[in-house]
Tab-separated table of C-alpha atoms in Angstrom:
chain	number	residue	atom	x	y	z
A	1	MET	CA	133.582	305.899	-31.758
A	2	ASN	CA	130.879	306.745	-29.202
A	3	GLU	CA	128.479	303.957	-28.282
A	4	ILE	CA	125.516	304.048	-30.602
A	5	GLN	CA	122.010	304.533	-29.281
A	6	CYS	CA	118.905	302.816	-30.562
A	7	ALA	CA	115.695	304.795	-30.994
A	8	PHE	CA	112.451	302.815	-30.965
A	9	ILE	CA	109.895	305.118	-32.548
A	10	GLU	CA	106.119	305.040	-32.314
A	11	GLU	CA	103.333	307.488	-33.089
A	12	TYR	CA	100.008	308.399	-31.551
A	13	GLY	CA	97.150	310.144	-33.322
A	14	ASN	CA	95.965	310.497	-36.888
A	15	TYR	CA	96.311	312.936	-39.762
A	16	GLY	CA	92.804	314.417	-39.865
A	17	PHE	CA	91.903	318.051	-39.138
A	18	ASP	CA	88.109	317.811	-38.859
A	19	PHE	CA	87.991	317.903	-35.063
A	20	GLU	CA	84.191	317.697	-35.002
A	21	GLN	CA	84.481	314.192	-36.432
A	22	GLN	CA	84.580	311.390	-33.871
A	23	GLY	CA	87.967	309.781	-33.392
A	24	VAL	CA	90.037	312.617	-34.899
A	25	SER	CA	92.900	313.374	-32.519
A	26	THR	CA	93.718	316.980	-31.631
A	27	HIS	CA	97.424	316.101	-31.396
A	28	PHE	CA	99.953	314.047	-33.312
A	29	ILE	CA	102.657	312.606	-31.048
A	30	ILE	CA	105.934	310.890	-31.890
A	31	VAL	CA	107.889	309.099	-29.164
A	32	SER	CA	111.403	307.688	-29.280
A	33	ILE	CA	112.542	305.243	-26.620
A	34	LEU	CA	116.319	305.720	-26.462
A	35	VAL	CA	118.564	302.945	-25.192
A	36	LYS	CA	122.282	302.313	-25.549
A	37	GLU	CA	123.193	299.184	-27.463
A	38	SER	CA	124.932	297.756	-24.369
A	39	ASN	CA	121.685	298.087	-22.359
A	40	LYS	CA	119.283	296.833	-25.013
A	41	GLU	CA	119.277	293.122	-24.077
A	42	PHE	CA	118.869	293.824	-20.361
A	43	LEU	CA	116.042	296.300	-21.052
A	44	GLU	CA	114.212	293.764	-23.211
A	45	GLN	CA	114.474	291.126	-20.476
A	46	GLU	CA	113.097	293.468	-17.800
A	47	VAL	CA	110.286	294.812	-19.991
A	48	GLU	CA	109.335	291.239	-20.882
A	49	LYS	CA	108.972	290.394	-17.178
A	50	ILE	CA	106.660	293.374	-16.739
A	51	ARG	CA	104.669	292.467	-19.863
A	52	GLN	CA	104.119	288.912	-18.629
A	53	LYS	CA	103.129	290.158	-15.180
A	54	TYR	CA	100.419	292.531	-16.404
A	55	PHE	CA	99.471	291.323	-19.904
A	56	HIS	CA	100.230	287.593	-19.670
A	57	SER	CA	100.382	286.290	-23.255
A	58	GLY	CA	99.280	289.561	-24.884
A	59	GLU	CA	101.126	292.674	-26.002
A	60	MET	CA	101.374	295.895	-23.962
A	61	ILE	CA	98.409	297.536	-25.688
A	62	SER	CA	98.412	301.101	-24.388
A	63	GLY	CA	94.778	301.796	-25.293
A	64	GLU	CA	93.605	299.040	-22.945
A	65	VAL	CA	95.514	300.290	-19.902
A	66	GLU	CA	93.377	301.821	-17.155
A	67	ASP	CA	94.787	304.654	-15.038
A	68	HIS	CA	95.574	302.601	-11.936
A	69	LEU	CA	97.340	299.948	-14.034
A	70	ARG	CA	99.268	302.606	-15.961
A	71	ILE	CA	100.580	304.008	-12.689
A	72	GLN	CA	101.781	300.537	-11.647
A	73	LEU	CA	103.427	299.984	-15.037
A	74	LEU	CA	105.205	303.331	-15.042
A	75	ASN	CA	106.488	302.795	-11.508
A	76	GLU	CA	108.039	299.477	-12.535
A	77	LEU	CA	109.509	300.925	-15.737
A	78	LYS	CA	110.890	304.211	-14.395
A	79	ASP	CA	114.240	302.857	-13.153
A	80	LEU	CA	115.125	300.860	-16.276
A	81	PRO	CA	117.961	302.094	-18.576
A	82	PHE	CA	116.106	304.084	-21.228
A	83	THR	CA	115.036	307.667	-21.844
A	84	VAL	CA	112.171	309.247	-23.767
A	85	TYR	CA	112.372	311.884	-26.490
A	86	ALA	CA	109.081	313.123	-27.938
A	87	TYR	CA	107.302	315.588	-30.197
A	88	VAL	CA	103.793	316.860	-29.458
A	89	ILE	CA	102.109	318.577	-32.406
A	90	ASP	CA	98.883	320.450	-31.677
A	91	LYS	CA	97.019	320.182	-34.974
A	92	ARG	CA	94.447	322.750	-33.830
A	93	LYS	CA	97.105	325.474	-33.895
A	94	ILE	CA	98.133	324.860	-37.513
A	95	ARG	CA	96.636	327.542	-39.755
A	96	GLU	CA	94.262	326.259	-42.404
A	97	ASP	CA	95.876	328.468	-45.061
A	98	SER	CA	99.362	327.059	-44.359
A	99	GLY	CA	98.819	324.073	-46.635
A	100	ILE	CA	100.001	321.720	-43.880
A	101	THR	CA	96.459	320.569	-43.131
A	102	PHE	CA	96.563	318.396	-46.245
A	103	LYS	CA	97.431	314.854	-45.219
A	104	LYS	CA	100.457	314.286	-47.474
A	105	THR	CA	101.857	317.757	-46.810
A	106	PHE	CA	101.390	317.296	-43.063
A	107	ILE	CA	103.247	313.972	-43.120
A	108	LYS	CA	106.125	315.382	-45.179
A	109	TYR	CA	106.418	318.458	-42.966
A	110	VAL	CA	106.512	316.420	-39.756
A	111	ASN	CA	109.032	314.051	-41.358
A	112	ARG	CA	111.419	316.920	-41.960
A	113	LEU	CA	110.745	318.472	-38.542
A	114	VAL	CA	111.548	315.233	-36.691
A	115	TYR	CA	114.505	314.267	-38.875
A	116	ASP	CA	116.192	317.678	-38.621
A	117	ASP	CA	115.843	317.748	-34.838
A	118	LEU	CA	116.976	314.160	-34.253
A	119	TYR	CA	119.907	314.532	-36.644
A	120	ARG	CA	120.995	317.755	-34.964
A	121	THR	CA	120.684	316.274	-31.477
A	122	PHE	CA	122.190	312.807	-31.975
A	123	ASP	CA	125.420	312.206	-33.884
A	124	GLN	CA	124.675	308.489	-34.012
A	125	LEU	CA	121.269	306.861	-33.836
A	126	ASP	CA	120.042	303.445	-34.936
A	127	LEU	CA	116.361	303.969	-35.779
A	128	VAL	CA	113.785	301.211	-35.281
A	129	MET	CA	110.139	301.277	-36.399
A	130	ASP	CA	107.377	298.747	-36.858
A	131	GLU	CA	108.112	296.916	-40.127
A	132	HIS	CA	104.608	295.458	-40.338
A	133	GLY	CA	102.477	298.485	-39.531
A	134	SER	CA	100.252	300.427	-41.896
A	135	LYS	CA	101.079	303.901	-40.550
A	136	GLU	CA	101.792	306.280	-43.394
A	137	PHE	CA	103.959	308.632	-41.346
A	138	MET	CA	106.283	305.782	-40.371
A	139	ASP	CA	106.574	304.540	-43.963
A	140	GLU	CA	107.312	308.025	-45.270
A	141	PHE	CA	109.790	308.711	-42.465
A	142	LYS	CA	111.730	305.529	-43.228
A	143	ASN	CA	111.959	306.485	-46.884
A	144	TYR	CA	112.986	310.056	-45.999
A	145	VAL	CA	115.793	308.920	-43.680
A	146	LYS	CA	117.059	306.319	-46.142
A	147	THR	CA	117.295	308.855	-48.958
A	148	THR	CA	118.795	311.595	-46.753
A	149	SER	CA	121.349	309.719	-44.608
A	150	ILE	CA	124.574	308.635	-46.270
A	151	PRO	CA	125.748	305.051	-45.476
A	152	ASP	CA	129.422	304.066	-45.359
A	153	LEU	CA	131.215	301.504	-47.580
A	154	PHE	CA	129.665	298.673	-45.559
A	155	ASN	CA	126.138	300.062	-46.040
A	156	TYR	CA	126.010	301.154	-42.388
A	157	SER	CA	124.588	304.556	-41.535
A	158	SER	CA	125.506	306.189	-38.226
A	159	PHE	CA	122.067	307.808	-38.397
A	160	GLY	CA	119.551	305.518	-40.013
A	161	PHE	CA	117.909	302.101	-40.158
A	162	ASN	CA	120.404	299.283	-39.662
A	163	GLN	CA	118.099	296.290	-39.281
A	164	SER	CA	117.886	296.417	-35.481
A	165	GLN	CA	114.542	295.106	-34.225
A	166	SER	CA	112.600	294.701	-30.999
A	167	ASN	CA	108.845	294.438	-31.056
A	168	LEU	CA	108.852	294.579	-27.257
A	169	LEU	CA	110.577	297.979	-27.110
A	170	LEU	CA	108.239	299.299	-29.802
A	171	GLN	CA	105.407	298.312	-27.469
A	172	LEU	CA	107.160	300.305	-24.751
A	173	ALA	CA	107.299	303.327	-27.097
A	174	ASN	CA	103.587	302.874	-27.801
A	175	LEU	CA	102.837	302.856	-24.077
A	176	PHE	CA	104.696	306.134	-23.548
A	177	ALA	CA	103.118	307.749	-26.625
A	178	ALA	CA	99.653	307.037	-25.224
A	179	THR	CA	100.706	308.196	-21.740
A	180	ILE	CA	101.920	311.559	-23.073
A	181	ALA	CA	98.748	311.852	-25.171
A	182	GLN	CA	96.699	311.710	-21.969
A	183	GLY	CA	98.231	315.032	-20.968
A	184	TYR	CA	97.611	316.796	-24.282
A	185	ASP	CA	95.082	315.207	-26.633
A	186	ARG	CA	91.497	316.194	-25.857
A	187	THR	CA	90.138	312.823	-27.023
A	188	LEU	CA	92.304	310.879	-24.554
A	189	PHE	CA	92.884	313.375	-21.754
A	190	SER	CA	93.130	311.910	-18.248
A	191	GLU	CA	92.859	313.738	-14.931
A	192	GLN	CA	95.577	311.366	-13.741
A	193	TYR	CA	98.179	312.741	-16.172
A	194	ARG	CA	99.876	314.776	-13.440
A	195	SER	CA	100.396	311.552	-11.508
A	196	PHE	CA	101.798	309.863	-14.628
A	197	TYR	CA	104.135	312.780	-15.255
A	198	GLN	CA	105.527	312.826	-11.727
A	199	ILE	CA	106.527	309.170	-12.163
A	200	ILE	CA	108.168	309.513	-15.595
A	201	LYS	CA	109.567	313.063	-15.527
A	202	ASP	CA	113.132	311.857	-14.924
A	203	LYS	CA	112.853	309.667	-18.035
A	204	MET	CA	111.847	312.588	-20.250
A	205	ILE	CA	114.864	314.219	-21.863
A	206	GLY	CA	112.713	316.217	-24.259
A	207	ILE	CA	109.117	316.900	-25.181
A	208	HIS	CA	108.997	319.435	-27.995
A	209	LEU	CA	105.745	321.324	-28.483
A	210	TRP	CA	104.831	322.522	-31.966
A	211	PRO	CA	103.718	324.910	-33.427
A	212	TYR	CA	105.697	327.459	-31.438
A	213	ASP	CA	103.123	329.433	-29.474
A	214	TYR	CA	103.470	330.970	-26.043
A	215	LYS	CA	99.762	330.219	-25.446
A	216	HIS	CA	100.761	326.572	-25.011
A	217	PHE	CA	101.980	327.734	-21.633
A	218	LEU	CA	98.852	329.663	-20.676
A	219	TYR	CA	96.443	326.806	-21.298
A	220	GLU	CA	96.257	325.713	-17.675
A	221	TYR	CA	98.264	328.473	-16.041
A	222	LYS	CA	96.252	330.933	-13.981
A	223	SER	CA	97.878	333.169	-11.435
A	224	GLU	CA	96.149	334.790	-8.473
A	225	LYS	CA	99.166	336.891	-7.476
A	226	PRO	CA	98.839	340.693	-7.050
A	227	ASP	CA	100.841	341.355	-10.231
A	228	ALA	CA	98.995	338.719	-12.272
A	229	LYS	CA	98.051	341.254	-14.958
A	230	TYR	CA	101.707	341.311	-16.022
A	231	ASP	CA	102.164	337.546	-16.027
A	232	GLU	CA	100.969	336.912	-19.581
A	233	VAL	CA	103.273	339.665	-20.870
A	234	ILE	CA	106.231	338.119	-19.031
A	235	ILE	CA	105.479	334.557	-20.180
A	236	LYS	CA	104.943	335.703	-23.766
A	237	GLN	CA	108.240	337.568	-23.845
A	238	ALA	CA	110.219	334.762	-22.185
A	239	VAL	CA	108.778	332.037	-24.421
A	240	ASN	CA	108.972	333.979	-27.669
A	241	LEU	CA	112.594	334.977	-27.025
A	242	ALA	CA	113.431	331.319	-26.352
A	243	TYR	CA	111.678	330.196	-29.549
A	244	GLN	CA	113.396	332.903	-31.601
A	245	TYR	CA	116.796	331.813	-30.302
A	246	ILE	CA	116.069	328.147	-31.048
A	247	ASP	CA	114.874	328.956	-34.563
A	248	LYS	CA	117.881	331.188	-35.294
A	249	ASN	CA	120.480	328.702	-34.051
A	250	ARG	CA	118.879	325.295	-34.608
A	251	LYS	CA	121.112	324.470	-37.588
A	252	SER	CA	124.351	325.361	-35.805
A	253	ASP	CA	127.026	322.662	-35.657
A	254	GLU	CA	128.691	324.193	-32.583
A	255	GLU	CA	128.321	321.956	-29.546
A	256	ASP	CA	127.815	324.929	-27.201
A	257	GLU	CA	124.845	326.094	-29.275
A	258	LYS	CA	123.356	322.601	-29.301
A	259	ILE	CA	123.532	322.527	-25.496
A	260	ARG	CA	121.956	325.984	-25.208
A	261	ILE	CA	119.079	324.914	-27.448
A	262	ASP	CA	118.550	321.693	-25.479
A	263	PHE	CA	118.580	323.726	-22.251
A	264	LEU	CA	115.940	326.122	-23.605
A	265	LYS	CA	113.764	323.223	-24.753
A	266	PHE	CA	114.049	321.720	-21.279
A	267	LEU	CA	112.987	325.027	-19.682
A	268	LEU	CA	110.062	325.348	-22.099
A	269	PHE	CA	108.855	321.875	-21.236
A	270	ASN	CA	109.216	322.537	-17.512
A	271	LEU	CA	107.257	325.788	-17.879
A	272	LYS	CA	104.398	323.847	-19.454
A	273	GLU	CA	104.357	321.100	-16.832
A	274	ASN	CA	105.356	323.074	-13.702
A	275	PRO	CA	105.006	326.827	-14.356
A	276	ASP	CA	105.742	327.848	-10.754
A	277	GLU	CA	108.598	325.438	-10.046
A	278	TYR	CA	112.345	325.919	-10.426
A	279	VAL	CA	114.537	323.048	-11.571
A	280	PHE	CA	117.719	322.328	-9.619
A	281	THR	CA	120.952	322.668	-11.567
A	282	GLN	CA	121.851	319.003	-11.101
A	283	GLU	CA	118.515	317.878	-12.540
A	284	ILE	CA	119.137	320.061	-15.609
A	285	LEU	CA	122.660	318.646	-15.986
A	286	ASP	CA	121.325	315.088	-15.702
A	287	ASN	CA	118.913	315.862	-18.513
A	288	LEU	CA	121.506	317.500	-20.786
A	289	ASN	CA	124.115	314.814	-20.110
A	290	ALA	CA	121.709	311.951	-20.799
A	291	ILE	CA	122.334	312.309	-24.534
A	292	ARG	CA	126.032	313.240	-24.388
A	293	GLU	CA	129.194	311.193	-24.161
A	294	ILE	CA	131.229	314.175	-22.922
A	295	LYS	CA	129.511	315.386	-19.762
A	296	ILE	CA	129.210	319.063	-18.857
A	297	ASN	CA	129.822	320.358	-15.328
A	298	GLN	CA	128.196	323.129	-13.323
A	299	HIS	CA	130.882	325.754	-13.986
A	300	TYR	CA	130.701	325.187	-17.743
A	301	PHE	CA	126.914	325.208	-17.621
A	302	ARG	CA	126.697	328.515	-15.758
A	303	SER	CA	129.488	330.371	-17.578
A	304	THR	CA	129.053	329.082	-21.138
A	305	ILE	CA	125.386	328.140	-21.396
A	306	VAL	CA	123.276	330.268	-19.022
A	307	SER	CA	125.438	333.410	-19.085
A	308	LYS	CA	125.700	333.475	-22.880
A	309	LEU	CA	121.930	333.131	-23.247
A	310	ARG	CA	121.381	336.018	-20.841
A	311	ASP	CA	123.973	338.040	-22.761
A	312	GLN	CA	121.683	337.605	-25.789
A	313	GLY	CA	118.787	339.087	-23.825
A	314	LEU	CA	116.895	335.879	-23.017
A	315	LEU	CA	114.850	335.840	-19.822
A	316	ILE	CA	116.011	333.093	-17.464
A	317	SER	CA	115.086	333.323	-13.794
A	318	SER	CA	117.221	331.782	-11.088
A	319	SER	CA	117.109	331.338	-7.351
A	320	ASN	CA	118.694	329.031	-4.795
A	321	LYS	CA	116.214	326.420	-6.100
A	322	GLY	CA	117.577	326.435	-9.657
A	323	TYR	CA	116.419	327.841	-12.999
A	324	LYS	CA	113.182	328.432	-14.911
A	325	LEU	CA	111.627	330.615	-17.574
A	326	PRO	CA	109.796	333.420	-15.752
A	327	ALA	CA	106.041	333.081	-15.446
A	328	SER	CA	105.495	336.075	-13.175
A	329	LEU	CA	106.997	339.310	-11.903
A	330	THR	CA	108.022	337.408	-8.767
A	331	ASP	CA	110.237	335.135	-10.875
A	332	LEU	CA	112.052	338.180	-12.270
A	333	TYR	CA	112.522	339.596	-8.771
A	334	ASP	CA	114.052	336.239	-7.774
A	335	PHE	CA	116.708	336.743	-10.447
A	336	VAL	CA	117.375	340.353	-9.443
A	337	ASN	CA	117.585	339.446	-5.747
A	338	LEU	CA	119.960	336.544	-6.352
A	339	SER	CA	122.168	338.669	-8.607
A	340	SER	CA	122.226	341.554	-6.145
A	341	LEU	CA	123.609	339.250	-3.452
A	342	THR	CA	126.709	338.896	-5.624
A	343	ILE	CA	126.915	342.206	-7.487
A	344	HIS	CA	126.544	344.641	-4.587
A	345	PRO	CA	129.163	343.070	-2.276
A	346	MET	CA	131.630	342.861	-5.182
A	347	ILE	CA	131.163	346.534	-6.025
A	348	GLN	CA	131.684	347.423	-2.380
A	349	ARG	CA	134.917	345.413	-2.297
A	350	ILE	CA	136.196	347.194	-5.400
A	351	SER	CA	135.249	350.531	-3.855
A	352	LYS	CA	137.164	349.765	-0.634
A	353	CYS	CA	140.192	348.574	-2.582
A	354	ARG	CA	140.137	351.769	-4.669
A	355	ASP	CA	139.871	353.969	-1.546
A	356	GLN	CA	142.852	352.246	0.089
A	357	ILE	CA	145.057	352.861	-2.951
A	358	LEU	CA	143.876	356.475	-3.299
A	359	VAL	CA	144.859	357.130	0.335
A	360	ALA	CA	148.185	355.279	0.082
A	361	THR	CA	149.237	357.159	-3.092
A	362	ASN	CA	147.817	360.547	-2.131
A	363	LYS	CA	145.269	360.132	-4.933
A	364	GLU	CA	147.951	359.668	-7.578
A	365	ILE	CA	146.609	356.222	-8.571
A	366	ASP	CA	142.961	355.491	-9.220
A	367	ILE	CA	142.533	351.845	-10.188
A	368	LEU	CA	139.287	352.753	-11.983
A	369	ASP	CA	140.862	355.353	-14.280
A	370	GLN	CA	141.123	352.864	-17.132
A	371	LYS	CA	138.515	353.485	-19.842
A	372	GLU	CA	137.040	349.990	-19.560
A	373	TYR	CA	136.275	350.621	-15.851
A	374	GLU	CA	134.447	353.895	-16.411
A	375	TYR	CA	131.011	352.383	-15.761
A	376	LEU	CA	132.218	350.898	-12.449
A	377	LYS	CA	133.643	354.243	-11.412
A	378	ARG	CA	130.315	355.959	-12.118
A	379	ILE	CA	128.364	353.329	-10.174
A	380	ILE	CA	130.647	353.635	-7.126
A	381	GLU	CA	130.608	357.425	-7.145
A	382	MET	CA	126.821	357.499	-7.529
A	383	GLU	CA	126.493	355.122	-4.585
A	384	LYS	CA	128.682	357.378	-2.440
A	385	LEU	CA	126.550	360.377	-3.371
A	386	ALA	CA	123.398	358.452	-2.470
A	387	VAL	CA	124.839	357.615	0.953
A	388	LYS	CA	125.614	361.285	1.598
């Protein structure tokens, strides 16, 4: 059996939709601090040292943390053995006629959204929430998981609540929930969020934005490039194709599909945070492997994950700096240029090989005569005509 992970879950925000009212959050955020059972005790000890250093006898209350102190805290926490998995729900983008703007319906919908994604992503997960809080989402989520997950003969559920506790790690989850909120929620937004993100980005194995809307990625993205008029079209197509693929395959039990979906979610998040930056292959693998016992390698990633997504028509740019969802025409040219460095020389090699055999056999054997090579034959002959 794979080592079980613990998920310490906290929320930020409230359930209201009257954004003119003071104190109503624009976003509802759920954060899971993930830690392997073997690392839990060590993590608690190290977090306790940090708590004592900065908060003395008090708890790590995220709302009382000023920007400069948050930066110090995050720098001390970033190398500890845990990762962060989060959901960011923009309540402003939920249609009023959807019915989800009613408090109870909203809570039930988010319950199902979070449960389905966590259950699909993690085969085993020991969930931990605040037992003494008054948060309705948490209470409903606990009830939903308990009625949905099936325990074994010893009343142990591989995905559920198994009496694990740690108030300290719930405080850590609260700290990260508030930190993420400072990059999204209008009532808590901080100009320092970019600094926070640069510190914690290696800890983030997933931030899932909902509802699905390509305009999430245009909010702060403005291009001054010559072909900027096409950028929104390109982003919209790339993002919507990614969302459509995720929605179509999100219930698949095939491990390859799960990895492809996690890869797309990673690219979506990177597009939001760093629209112009590529992500190196090793950084992507580190992210995908953080939640997997069986690690994937670069060959598998390129041939089974990236190639299959492109075969389905998804737009994924690549260069010698890694991968990204395209945000501009330049990103698409990067992909074409990189591909041409491989495709054109290979076609030339095939052409030379073919010519050698044609000469040696007095044109009796053409290695491209097979039906499946007809397209290659046409490409090579067209290239020869172009040269003439």
